[in-house]
């Protein structure tokens, strides 16, 4: 028993390390992908000097950041100035902990004793609340950095970020409430499991999906909602005074948030690691390689499907950035308070009505 528990702990530790490593790797190469997508849309070549096809460009950028002067303004609050980017990076990394990247890994701990380890860092039954709590804390990194800089442009950017995040978190929360009404669970894994067999929430919650992804753009400070770092008005926004790896932390946190929000969209609306024909593929793999190996290979296929969905939405973020112009700040606030919140409330009411009246009618007709 001690051996099996130790083995389960080791497998779980490896899964956690892999999740964080993959999250960091994807965020790193999202910077390269962003520049390549921008170049393609604008009919340019993009980075092509550092390594083959420019693939070492993110490494070159990281080295450049490390060797730049680490400057702290003389009138800044030193420790808060350092704390700001650290908070942003920490909260960005914490959000990926509860996302199920795959089904589970099976191994035989003893003859006749098979253990299941979920491909998820932390499997908690309040995963949605955890994500919202951590995301809400993320704005403190921006607020603290902007205020500690003792720069009016930085402070204006930080205030914009705070008001923007608060405004759009309401709509995002209401969009998720509609899903919670359908699934009856706050566990992200449970929500993903209920979408097995092609019952993806996007078919039942198209309006909720549009609201959620619009709010995700605002939460990640992505164009057309990148008002907190609007260079035409605020020089660089909340990170105007930052340089070296402190600036790198802020920029890197944005790309991590972009990937994590894409993973959340894939989990909540597009079945997560579920894909069409999943049961057939798993049955064929088990028949060909055995129960444990076949299950693990099927889990790998599901994980690849999950990353495929997530990376598509990362690309969608980049596509929108280089397609749509930036909103004015009053337009941003009007959309959040006068557009998305009423729509989200209507979506909740429609979902409740469908559950209360349409579902019993459909069940009775099927009988």
GROMACS .gro file of C-alpha atoms in nm:
model
  367
    1UNK     CA    1   0.000   0.000   0.000
    2UNK     CA    2   0.285   0.239   0.086
    3UNK     CA    3   0.441   0.172  -0.254
    4UNK     CA    4   0.115   0.238  -0.438
    5UNK     CA    5   0.053   0.562  -0.249
    6UNK     CA    6   0.409   0.676  -0.321
    7UNK     CA    7   0.367   0.589  -0.689
    8UNK     CA    8   0.038   0.781  -0.707
    9UNK     CA    9   0.208   1.081  -0.543
   10UNK     CA   10   0.497   1.068  -0.792
   11UNK     CA   11   0.262   1.042  -1.092
   12UNK     CA   12   0.054   1.334  -0.960
   13UNK     CA   13   0.369   1.542  -0.902
   14UNK     CA   14   0.485   1.470  -1.258
   15UNK     CA   15   0.142   1.573  -1.393
   16UNK     CA   16   0.152   1.901  -1.194
   17UNK     CA   17   0.504   1.981  -1.317
   18UNK     CA   18   0.408   1.900  -1.675
   19UNK     CA   19   0.097   2.121  -1.658
   20UNK     CA   20   0.297   2.419  -1.535
   21UNK     CA   21   0.582   2.351  -1.780
   22UNK     CA   22   0.344   2.323  -2.076
   23UNK     CA   23   0.158   2.637  -1.965
   24UNK     CA   24   0.486   2.830  -1.954
   25UNK     CA   25   0.603   2.685  -2.286
   26UNK     CA   26   0.278   2.775  -2.463
   27UNK     CA   27   0.287   3.126  -2.314
   28UNK     CA   28   0.649   3.164  -2.428
   29UNK     CA   29   0.580   3.062  -2.785
   30UNK     CA   30   0.254   3.257  -2.795
   31UNK     CA   31   0.475   3.566  -2.828
   32UNK     CA   32   0.638   3.409  -3.136
   33UNK     CA   33   0.299   3.299  -3.273
   34UNK     CA   34   0.155   3.648  -3.217
   35UNK     CA   35   0.432   3.805  -3.426
   36UNK     CA   36   0.395   3.544  -3.700
   37UNK     CA   37   0.016   3.584  -3.713
   38UNK     CA   38   0.054   3.963  -3.724
   39UNK     CA   39   0.310   3.929  -4.003
   40UNK     CA   40   0.081   3.699  -4.204
   41UNK     CA   41  -0.220   3.932  -4.166
   42UNK     CA   42  -0.007   4.236  -4.260
   43UNK     CA   43   0.170   4.057  -4.547
   44UNK     CA   44   0.510   4.052  -4.376
   45UNK     CA   45   0.759   3.777  -4.289
   46UNK     CA   46   0.787   3.819  -3.913
   47UNK     CA   47   1.076   3.693  -3.698
   48UNK     CA   48   1.306   3.470  -3.906
   49UNK     CA   49   1.663   3.540  -3.787
   50UNK     CA   50   1.696   3.369  -3.447
   51UNK     CA   51   1.718   3.001  -3.530
   52UNK     CA   52   1.532   2.812  -3.806
   53UNK     CA   53   1.212   3.000  -3.900
   54UNK     CA   54   1.281   3.232  -3.607
   55UNK     CA   55   1.191   2.963  -3.352
   56UNK     CA   56   1.455   3.082  -3.105
   57UNK     CA   57   1.314   3.436  -3.100
   58UNK     CA   58   1.135   3.389  -2.763
   59UNK     CA   59   1.466   3.271  -2.611
   60UNK     CA   60   1.642   3.576  -2.754
   61UNK     CA   61   1.369   3.801  -2.612
   62UNK     CA   62   1.405   3.639  -2.269
   63UNK     CA   63   1.784   3.686  -2.272
   64UNK     CA   64   1.735   4.050  -2.374
   65UNK     CA   65   1.492   4.103  -2.084
   66UNK     CA   66   1.732   3.946  -1.834
   67UNK     CA   67   2.022   4.171  -1.937
   68UNK     CA   68   1.831   4.498  -1.956
   69UNK     CA   69   1.883   4.748  -1.675
   70UNK     CA   70   1.658   4.673  -1.378
   71UNK     CA   71   1.543   5.030  -1.314
   72UNK     CA   72   1.330   5.143  -1.019
   73UNK     CA   73   1.210   5.508  -1.023
   74UNK     CA   74   1.348   5.716  -0.735
   75UNK     CA   75   1.002   5.821  -0.610
   76UNK     CA   76   0.842   5.476  -0.646
   77UNK     CA   77   0.736   5.259  -0.352
   78UNK     CA   78   1.017   5.006  -0.392
   79UNK     CA   79   0.867   4.691  -0.239
   80UNK     CA   80   0.522   4.744  -0.389
   81UNK     CA   81   0.688   4.821  -0.723
   82UNK     CA   82   0.854   4.477  -0.706
   83UNK     CA   83   0.541   4.305  -0.571
   84UNK     CA   84   0.313   4.415  -0.860
   85UNK     CA   85   0.453   4.200  -1.142
   86UNK     CA   86   0.510   3.911  -0.899
   87UNK     CA   87   0.139   3.912  -0.809
   88UNK     CA   88   0.036   3.918  -1.174
   89UNK     CA   89   0.262   3.624  -1.258
   90UNK     CA   90   0.158   3.423  -0.951
   91UNK     CA   91  -0.216   3.455  -1.008
   92UNK     CA   92  -0.176   3.379  -1.379
   93UNK     CA   93   0.002   3.051  -1.302
   94UNK     CA   94  -0.240   2.951  -1.024
   95UNK     CA   95  -0.547   2.949  -1.249
   96UNK     CA   96  -0.431   2.650  -1.456
   97UNK     CA   97  -0.425   2.426  -1.147
   98UNK     CA   98  -0.793   2.323  -1.161
   99UNK     CA   99  -0.831   2.278  -1.538
  100UNK     CA  100  -0.869   1.911  -1.645
  101UNK     CA  101  -0.623   1.862  -1.932
  102UNK     CA  102  -0.729   1.501  -1.987
  103UNK     CA  103  -0.922   1.206  -1.846
  104UNK     CA  104  -0.694   0.997  -1.622
  105UNK     CA  105  -0.383   0.781  -1.619
  106UNK     CA  106  -0.418   0.420  -1.505
  107UNK     CA  107  -0.143   0.206  -1.357
  108UNK     CA  108  -0.132  -0.128  -1.181
  109UNK     CA  109  -0.018  -0.069  -0.824
  110UNK     CA  110  -0.043  -0.438  -0.737
  111UNK     CA  111  -0.185  -0.751  -0.902
  112UNK     CA  112  -0.555  -0.681  -0.947
  113UNK     CA  113  -0.524  -0.329  -0.803
  114UNK     CA  114  -0.551  -0.052  -1.067
  115UNK     CA  115  -0.518   0.313  -0.968
  116UNK     CA  116  -0.661   0.611  -1.154
  117UNK     CA  117  -0.482   0.951  -1.144
  118UNK     CA  118  -0.664   1.247  -1.301
  119UNK     CA  119  -0.472   1.458  -1.554
  120UNK     CA  120  -0.534   1.767  -1.347
  121UNK     CA  121  -0.317   1.944  -1.090
  122UNK     CA  122  -0.595   1.987  -0.831
  123UNK     CA  123  -0.935   1.823  -0.865
  124UNK     CA  124  -1.161   2.036  -0.643
  125UNK     CA  125  -1.541   2.048  -0.648
  126UNK     CA  126  -1.542   2.430  -0.652
  127UNK     CA  127  -1.309   2.478  -0.950
  128UNK     CA  128  -1.517   2.760  -1.101
  129UNK     CA  129  -1.511   2.957  -0.775
  130UNK     CA  130  -1.137   2.898  -0.746
  131UNK     CA  131  -1.073   3.036  -1.094
  132UNK     CA  132  -1.291   3.342  -1.033
  133UNK     CA  133  -1.125   3.407  -0.697
  134UNK     CA  134  -0.773   3.389  -0.840
  135UNK     CA  135  -0.863   3.595  -1.149
  136UNK     CA  136  -1.012   3.862  -0.922
  137UNK     CA  137  -0.685   3.877  -0.728
  138UNK     CA  138  -0.491   3.923  -1.052
  139UNK     CA  139  -0.604   4.284  -1.085
  140UNK     CA  140  -0.419   4.364  -0.762
  141UNK     CA  141  -0.090   4.303  -0.943
  142UNK     CA  142  -0.180   4.571  -1.197
  143UNK     CA  143  -0.322   4.809  -0.935
  144UNK     CA  144  -0.023   4.777  -0.702
  145UNK     CA  145   0.228   4.819  -0.988
  146UNK     CA  146   0.048   5.121  -1.131
  147UNK     CA  147   0.011   5.294  -0.794
  148UNK     CA  148   0.364   5.213  -0.675
  149UNK     CA  149   0.517   5.360  -0.993
  150UNK     CA  150   0.427   5.714  -0.877
  151UNK     CA  151   0.341   5.799  -1.238
  152UNK     CA  152   0.007   5.947  -1.345
  153UNK     CA  153  -0.004   5.747  -1.669
  154UNK     CA  154   0.064   5.423  -1.477
  155UNK     CA  155  -0.203   5.508  -1.220
  156UNK     CA  156  -0.461   5.585  -1.490
  157UNK     CA  157  -0.383   5.252  -1.657
  158UNK     CA  158  -0.419   5.067  -1.326
  159UNK     CA  159  -0.754   5.236  -1.252
  160UNK     CA  160  -0.875   5.148  -1.600
  161UNK     CA  161  -0.772   4.785  -1.548
  162UNK     CA  162  -0.954   4.763  -1.215
  163UNK     CA  163  -1.279   4.915  -1.341
  164UNK     CA  164  -1.264   4.711  -1.661
  165UNK     CA  165  -1.208   4.381  -1.479
  166UNK     CA  166  -1.485   4.447  -1.226
  167UNK     CA  167  -1.730   4.546  -1.500
  168UNK     CA  168  -1.672   4.242  -1.719
  169UNK     CA  169  -1.643   3.987  -1.436
  170UNK     CA  170  -2.013   4.045  -1.362
  171UNK     CA  171  -2.117   3.948  -1.715
  172UNK     CA  172  -1.873   3.657  -1.721
  173UNK     CA  173  -2.007   3.529  -1.389
  174UNK     CA  174  -2.367   3.546  -1.514
  175UNK     CA  175  -2.270   3.358  -1.831
  176UNK     CA  176  -2.124   3.080  -1.616
  177UNK     CA  177  -2.432   3.081  -1.388
  178UNK     CA  178  -2.633   2.959  -1.689
  179UNK     CA  179  -2.393   2.664  -1.729
  180UNK     CA  180  -2.408   2.589  -1.356
  181UNK     CA  181  -2.788   2.577  -1.379
  182UNK     CA  182  -2.757   2.312  -1.651
  183UNK     CA  183  -2.483   2.101  -1.492
  184UNK     CA  184  -2.555   2.149  -1.121
  185UNK     CA  185  -2.184   2.147  -1.036
  186UNK     CA  186  -1.900   2.391  -0.971
  187UNK     CA  187  -1.641   2.127  -1.063
  188UNK     CA  188  -1.480   2.192  -1.401
  189UNK     CA  189  -1.410   1.819  -1.445
  190UNK     CA  190  -1.776   1.738  -1.380
  191UNK     CA  191  -1.883   2.002  -1.635
  192UNK     CA  192  -1.646   1.849  -1.891
  193UNK     CA  193  -1.768   1.494  -1.818
  194UNK     CA  194  -2.131   1.600  -1.871
  195UNK     CA  195  -2.039   1.709  -2.225
  196UNK     CA  196  -1.933   1.354  -2.319
  197UNK     CA  197  -2.097   1.213  -2.629
  198UNK     CA  198  -2.117   1.540  -2.821
  199UNK     CA  199  -2.341   1.722  -2.572
  200UNK     CA  200  -2.119   2.031  -2.581
  201UNK     CA  201  -2.251   2.335  -2.398
  202UNK     CA  202  -2.193   2.555  -2.703
  203UNK     CA  203  -2.508   2.399  -2.856
  204UNK     CA  204  -2.718   2.493  -2.552
  205UNK     CA  205  -2.546   2.819  -2.455
  206UNK     CA  206  -2.446   3.004  -2.775
  207UNK     CA  207  -2.535   3.344  -2.626
  208UNK     CA  208  -2.350   3.258  -2.304
  209UNK     CA  209  -2.043   3.164  -2.509
  210UNK     CA  210  -2.044   3.497  -2.696
  211UNK     CA  211  -2.075   3.684  -2.365
  212UNK     CA  212  -1.801   3.475  -2.202
  213UNK     CA  213  -1.545   3.513  -2.480
  214UNK     CA  214  -1.612   3.888  -2.507
  215UNK     CA  215  -1.553   3.923  -2.133
  216UNK     CA  216  -1.239   3.708  -2.162
  217UNK     CA  217  -1.092   3.961  -2.406
  218UNK     CA  218  -1.154   4.237  -2.150
  219UNK     CA  219  -1.020   4.030  -1.858
  220UNK     CA  220  -0.698   3.954  -2.047
  221UNK     CA  221  -0.659   4.320  -2.155
  222UNK     CA  222  -0.650   4.213  -2.518
  223UNK     CA  223  -0.738   4.428  -2.819
  224UNK     CA  224  -0.997   4.570  -2.872
  225UNK     CA  225  -1.016   4.605  -2.492
  226UNK     CA  226  -0.649   4.682  -2.412
  227UNK     CA  227  -0.731   5.024  -2.262
  228UNK     CA  228  -0.513   4.977  -1.946
  229UNK     CA  229  -0.197   4.984  -2.163
  230UNK     CA  230  -0.326   5.210  -2.442
  231UNK     CA  231  -0.001   5.348  -2.585
  232UNK     CA  232  -0.173   5.628  -2.779
  233UNK     CA  233  -0.304   5.779  -2.455
  234UNK     CA  234  -0.102   5.640  -2.161
  235UNK     CA  235   0.248   5.576  -2.308
  236UNK     CA  236   0.258   5.218  -2.177
  237UNK     CA  237  -0.021   5.220  -1.922
  238UNK     CA  238   0.030   5.054  -1.586
  239UNK     CA  239   0.377   4.917  -1.679
  240UNK     CA  240   0.518   5.245  -1.817
  241UNK     CA  241   0.794   5.261  -1.552
  242UNK     CA  242   0.888   4.892  -1.569
  243UNK     CA  243   1.189   4.739  -1.743
  244UNK     CA  244   1.388   4.416  -1.747
  245UNK     CA  245   1.217   4.102  -1.612
  246UNK     CA  246   0.961   4.298  -1.411
  247UNK     CA  247   0.817   4.417  -1.742
  248UNK     CA  248   0.866   4.063  -1.872
  249UNK     CA  249   0.650   3.927  -1.589
  250UNK     CA  250   0.362   4.159  -1.679
  251UNK     CA  251   0.383   4.073  -2.048
  252UNK     CA  252   0.425   3.702  -1.978
  253UNK     CA  253   0.128   3.700  -1.737
  254UNK     CA  254  -0.093   3.835  -2.018
  255UNK     CA  255  -0.004   3.542  -2.244
  256UNK     CA  256  -0.053   3.289  -1.963
  257UNK     CA  257  -0.396   3.440  -1.893
  258UNK     CA  258  -0.473   3.419  -2.263
  259UNK     CA  259  -0.394   3.046  -2.272
  260UNK     CA  260  -0.577   2.972  -1.946
  261UNK     CA  261  -0.889   3.158  -2.061
  262UNK     CA  262  -0.873   2.963  -2.390
  263UNK     CA  263  -0.852   2.640  -2.189
  264UNK     CA  264  -1.153   2.751  -1.982
  265UNK     CA  265  -1.353   2.822  -2.298
  266UNK     CA  266  -1.262   2.477  -2.433
  267UNK     CA  267  -1.362   2.314  -2.102
  268UNK     CA  268  -1.688   2.499  -2.041
  269UNK     CA  269  -1.830   2.516  -2.394
  270UNK     CA  270  -1.645   2.274  -2.624
  271UNK     CA  271  -1.627   1.952  -2.426
  272UNK     CA  272  -1.274   1.987  -2.288
  273UNK     CA  273  -1.088   1.666  -2.368
  274UNK     CA  274  -1.400   1.508  -2.524
  275UNK     CA  275  -1.410   1.480  -2.902
  276UNK     CA  276  -1.636   1.314  -3.163
  277UNK     CA  277  -1.587   0.936  -3.176
  278UNK     CA  278  -1.407   0.930  -2.841
  279UNK     CA  279  -1.568   0.603  -2.723
  280UNK     CA  280  -1.493   0.429  -3.052
  281UNK     CA  281  -1.127   0.534  -3.044
  282UNK     CA  282  -1.091   0.422  -2.682
  283UNK     CA  283  -1.253   0.084  -2.755
  284UNK     CA  284  -1.019   0.025  -3.051
  285UNK     CA  285  -0.709   0.123  -2.849
  286UNK     CA  286  -0.808  -0.101  -2.558
  287UNK     CA  287  -0.877  -0.391  -2.795
  288UNK     CA  288  -0.537  -0.343  -2.962
  289UNK     CA  289  -0.312  -0.273  -2.661
  290UNK     CA  290  -0.497  -0.387  -2.348
  291UNK     CA  291  -0.708  -0.220  -2.080
  292UNK     CA  292  -0.447   0.000  -1.908
  293UNK     CA  293  -0.230   0.094  -2.208
  294UNK     CA  294  -0.535   0.153  -2.427
  295UNK     CA  295  -0.697   0.377  -2.167
  296UNK     CA  296  -0.375   0.579  -2.127
  297UNK     CA  297  -0.336   0.618  -2.505
  298UNK     CA  298  -0.700   0.730  -2.529
  299UNK     CA  299  -0.628   0.984  -2.253
  300UNK     CA  300  -0.333   1.112  -2.456
  301UNK     CA  301  -0.555   1.156  -2.765
  302UNK     CA  302  -0.812   1.343  -2.553
  303UNK     CA  303  -0.539   1.567  -2.410
  304UNK     CA  304  -0.417   1.649  -2.762
  305UNK     CA  305  -0.776   1.731  -2.861
  306UNK     CA  306  -0.802   1.962  -2.559
  307UNK     CA  307  -0.481   2.145  -2.653
  308UNK     CA  308  -0.601   2.171  -3.013
  309UNK     CA  309  -0.919   2.347  -2.900
  310UNK     CA  310  -0.730   2.573  -2.658
  311UNK     CA  311  -0.468   2.673  -2.914
  312UNK     CA  312  -0.740   2.754  -3.166
  313UNK     CA  313  -0.878   3.013  -2.924
  314UNK     CA  314  -0.526   3.147  -2.860
  315UNK     CA  315  -0.505   3.200  -3.236
  316UNK     CA  316  -0.850   3.363  -3.227
  317UNK     CA  317  -0.724   3.614  -2.969
  318UNK     CA  318  -0.437   3.704  -3.202
  319UNK     CA  319  -0.660   3.719  -3.508
  320UNK     CA  320  -0.897   3.964  -3.339
  321UNK     CA  321  -0.605   4.177  -3.215
  322UNK     CA  322  -0.483   4.243  -3.568
  323UNK     CA  323  -0.832   4.282  -3.716
  324UNK     CA  324  -1.036   4.510  -3.491
  325UNK     CA  325  -0.949   4.865  -3.378
  326UNK     CA  326  -0.929   4.960  -3.011
  327UNK     CA  327  -1.251   5.073  -2.839
  328UNK     CA  328  -1.277   5.409  -2.666
  329UNK     CA  329  -1.304   5.380  -2.289
  330UNK     CA  330  -1.666   5.503  -2.280
  331UNK     CA  331  -1.755   5.245  -2.546
  332UNK     CA  332  -1.590   4.974  -2.336
  333UNK     CA  333  -1.790   5.068  -2.026
  334UNK     CA  334  -2.116   5.104  -2.220
  335UNK     CA  335  -2.071   4.760  -2.375
  336UNK     CA  336  -2.002   4.604  -2.035
  337UNK     CA  337  -2.278   4.767  -1.830
  338UNK     CA  338  -2.548   4.844  -2.087
  339UNK     CA  339  -2.491   4.558  -2.329
  340UNK     CA  340  -2.340   4.244  -2.182
  341UNK     CA  341  -2.491   4.249  -1.832
  342UNK     CA  342  -2.854   4.278  -1.959
  343UNK     CA  343  -2.782   4.008  -2.219
  344UNK     CA  344  -2.632   3.780  -1.953
  345UNK     CA  345  -2.937   3.829  -1.729
  346UNK     CA  346  -3.168   3.746  -2.022
  347UNK     CA  347  -2.957   3.436  -2.091
  348UNK     CA  348  -2.997   3.320  -1.730
  349UNK     CA  349  -3.375   3.373  -1.747
  350UNK     CA  350  -3.401   3.184  -2.078
  351UNK     CA  351  -3.191   2.899  -1.941
  352UNK     CA  352  -3.408   2.876  -1.629
  353UNK     CA  353  -3.723   2.876  -1.841
  354UNK     CA  354  -3.583   2.603  -2.068
  355UNK     CA  355  -3.489   2.386  -1.769
  356UNK     CA  356  -3.825   2.440  -1.600
  357UNK     CA  357  -4.059   2.402  -1.898
  358UNK     CA  358  -3.883   2.270  -2.210
  359UNK     CA  359  -3.682   1.990  -2.049
  360UNK     CA  360  -3.988   1.810  -1.898
  361UNK     CA  361  -4.168   1.853  -2.232
  362UNK     CA  362  -3.881   1.697  -2.429
  363UNK     CA  363  -3.851   1.410  -2.179
  364UNK     CA  364  -4.225   1.339  -2.203
  365UNK     CA  365  -4.211   1.344  -2.585
  366UNK     CA  366  -3.915   1.102  -2.591
  367UNK     CA  367  -4.111   0.861  -2.371
   0.00000   0.00000   0.00000
